[in-house]
Coordinates of C-alpha atoms in Angstrom, one line a residue:
M1 CA -53.1 -121.9 -149.7
Q2 CA -51.5 -125.1 -148.7
A3 CA -50.6 -126.0 -144.8
R4 CA -47.9 -128.7 -143.3
F5 CA -48.0 -130.0 -140.1
D6 CA -45.0 -132.2 -138.7
H7 CA -47.9 -134.3 -136.8
I8 CA -51.7 -134.5 -136.0
F9 CA -52.2 -136.4 -132.9
G10 CA -55.4 -138.5 -132.1
E11 CA -57.5 -138.1 -129.0
S12 CA -56.1 -141.3 -127.6
D13 CA -52.4 -140.0 -127.7
P14 CA -50.8 -139.7 -124.0
Q15 CA -48.9 -137.2 -123.2
E16 CA -46.4 -139.1 -123.0
R17 CA -46.5 -139.3 -126.7
V18 CA -46.5 -135.6 -127.4
Y19 CA -43.7 -135.0 -125.4
S20 CA -41.8 -137.4 -127.1
L21 CA -42.4 -136.6 -130.6
I22 CA -42.3 -132.9 -129.9
G23 CA -41.2 -131.8 -127.1
S24 CA -37.6 -134.0 -126.6
E25 CA -36.6 -132.4 -130.3
V26 CA -37.5 -128.5 -128.7
E27 CA -35.5 -129.4 -125.8
K28 CA -32.6 -130.4 -128.2
T29 CA -33.1 -126.8 -130.1
L30 CA -32.9 -124.9 -127.2
F31 CA -29.7 -126.7 -125.7
S32 CA -28.0 -126.7 -129.6
G33 CA -28.5 -122.4 -129.3
Y34 CA -31.6 -121.9 -131.1
N35 CA -35.1 -120.2 -129.9
A36 CA -38.2 -122.9 -130.6
S37 CA -41.7 -122.0 -131.1
I38 CA -44.6 -124.7 -130.3
F39 CA -48.4 -123.3 -132.0
A40 CA -50.8 -124.9 -131.5
Y41 CA -54.3 -125.2 -133.4
G42 CA -57.6 -126.7 -134.4
Q43 CA -61.1 -125.9 -133.3
T44 CA -62.4 -125.3 -130.1
G45 CA -62.6 -128.2 -128.0
S46 CA -60.2 -130.3 -129.7
G47 CA -57.2 -130.6 -126.9
K48 CA -55.1 -127.9 -127.6
T49 CA -54.9 -126.2 -124.0
Y50 CA -54.8 -129.9 -122.6
T51 CA -52.3 -131.3 -124.6
M52 CA -50.0 -127.7 -124.0
T53 CA -50.5 -127.5 -120.4
G54 CA -51.9 -130.3 -118.8
E55 CA -54.8 -131.2 -116.4
G56 CA -54.8 -128.2 -113.7
S57 CA -50.8 -128.3 -114.3
I58 CA -49.9 -124.4 -114.9
Q59 CA -53.6 -122.6 -115.1
H60 CA -53.8 -121.7 -111.5
L61 CA -50.4 -119.5 -111.8
D62 CA -52.4 -117.5 -114.3
A63 CA -50.4 -114.5 -115.4
M64 CA -47.5 -114.3 -112.0
P65 CA -44.8 -111.5 -113.0
S66 CA -42.6 -114.9 -112.1
S67 CA -45.3 -117.7 -113.8
S68 CA -42.2 -119.3 -115.2
A69 CA -40.0 -119.7 -112.7
C70 CA -42.9 -121.0 -110.0
I71 CA -43.4 -124.0 -113.1
A72 CA -40.1 -124.4 -113.4
T73 CA -38.7 -125.2 -109.8
T74 CA -42.3 -126.6 -108.9
L75 CA -41.6 -128.9 -111.4
T76 CA -37.5 -129.5 -111.0
D77 CA -37.1 -131.9 -107.8
N78 CA -35.0 -131.3 -105.0
I79 CA -35.0 -127.7 -105.8
N80 CA -36.9 -125.7 -102.9
T81 CA -36.5 -122.9 -103.5
T82 CA -35.8 -120.3 -106.8
S83 CA -34.3 -116.9 -106.9
V84 CA -36.7 -114.5 -109.4
T85 CA -35.3 -111.6 -110.7
S86 CA -37.7 -108.9 -111.4
S87 CA -38.3 -106.6 -114.8
S88 CA -37.1 -103.9 -112.4
G89 CA -33.9 -105.6 -111.5
S90 CA -34.8 -107.0 -107.9
S91 CA -34.8 -110.1 -106.7
N92 CA -36.6 -112.3 -104.8
T93 CA -36.0 -115.5 -103.4
H94 CA -39.7 -117.7 -103.3
P95 CA -40.3 -121.4 -101.5
T96 CA -41.5 -123.6 -104.3
P97 CA -43.4 -126.5 -102.7
N98 CA -43.6 -129.4 -105.2
T99 CA -46.9 -129.9 -104.0
A100 CA -48.1 -127.1 -106.4
L101 CA -49.4 -130.3 -109.0
M102 CA -49.8 -132.9 -106.5
K103 CA -52.9 -134.6 -107.1
R104 CA -54.8 -138.1 -106.6
G105 CA -53.6 -139.1 -102.8
G106 CA -50.3 -137.3 -103.1
R107 CA -49.4 -138.7 -106.3
L108 CA -48.3 -136.7 -109.8
N109 CA -50.5 -138.6 -112.7
S110 CA -47.8 -138.7 -115.4
N111 CA -50.4 -138.9 -117.9
D112 CA -52.1 -134.8 -116.6
I113 CA -48.6 -133.5 -116.8
G114 CA -49.1 -131.3 -120.7
L115 CA -45.7 -130.7 -122.9
I116 CA -45.1 -127.3 -121.6
P117 CA -44.3 -128.2 -118.0
R118 CA -42.4 -131.8 -119.5
L119 CA -40.2 -129.4 -121.2
I120 CA -39.8 -126.6 -118.6
H121 CA -39.1 -129.8 -116.3
G122 CA -36.7 -131.0 -119.0
I123 CA -35.1 -128.1 -119.1
F124 CA -34.4 -126.7 -115.8
T125 CA -33.7 -130.5 -114.8
R126 CA -30.6 -130.6 -117.9
L127 CA -29.3 -127.4 -116.6
K128 CA -29.4 -128.7 -112.9
G129 CA -27.4 -131.6 -113.6
D130 CA -25.0 -130.2 -116.5
A131 CA -21.7 -128.6 -114.7
N132 CA -20.6 -126.8 -117.9
I133 CA -23.3 -124.4 -117.4
S134 CA -22.4 -122.0 -114.8
N135 CA -25.2 -119.1 -116.0
T136 CA -28.1 -119.0 -118.5
E137 CA -30.5 -116.9 -119.0
V138 CA -33.4 -119.1 -120.2
K139 CA -36.7 -116.5 -121.0
M140 CA -40.5 -118.4 -122.7
S141 CA -43.7 -117.1 -123.7
L142 CA -47.0 -118.3 -123.3
V143 CA -49.8 -117.0 -125.3
Q144 CA -53.4 -118.2 -125.5
I145 CA -55.9 -116.5 -128.1
Y146 CA -59.1 -116.7 -127.3
Q147 CA -61.6 -115.2 -129.9

């Protein structure tokens, strides 16, 4: 059996480098109309969760039904509310304070933001800023498997 890796990151690689090499390409792929996946594999304690989610970024959301909407609007500047439609079709508007990810004396430390929050921020910032996009549905799944 052979395996091929796009890239192997070292422990000294900052989150910005991970996003610039992987996240920006995933974002381009999504806006070209394709689905995208990121698969992180490695030994226990090697930094997969930290790389994907960051330090305290999205763990607090656990399995909330509207987690992706909460994450996205929390990370997207100048958005104060979000409309979340549940699987039953009901729509609710929720406040989304930008303070959810604030730390260290009220400042967001960019070194602590993982790949997933960076991608969500990039996707929703781009959607918000593109006048040609009027109605978009974003679906995502985050799965972490422990054995």
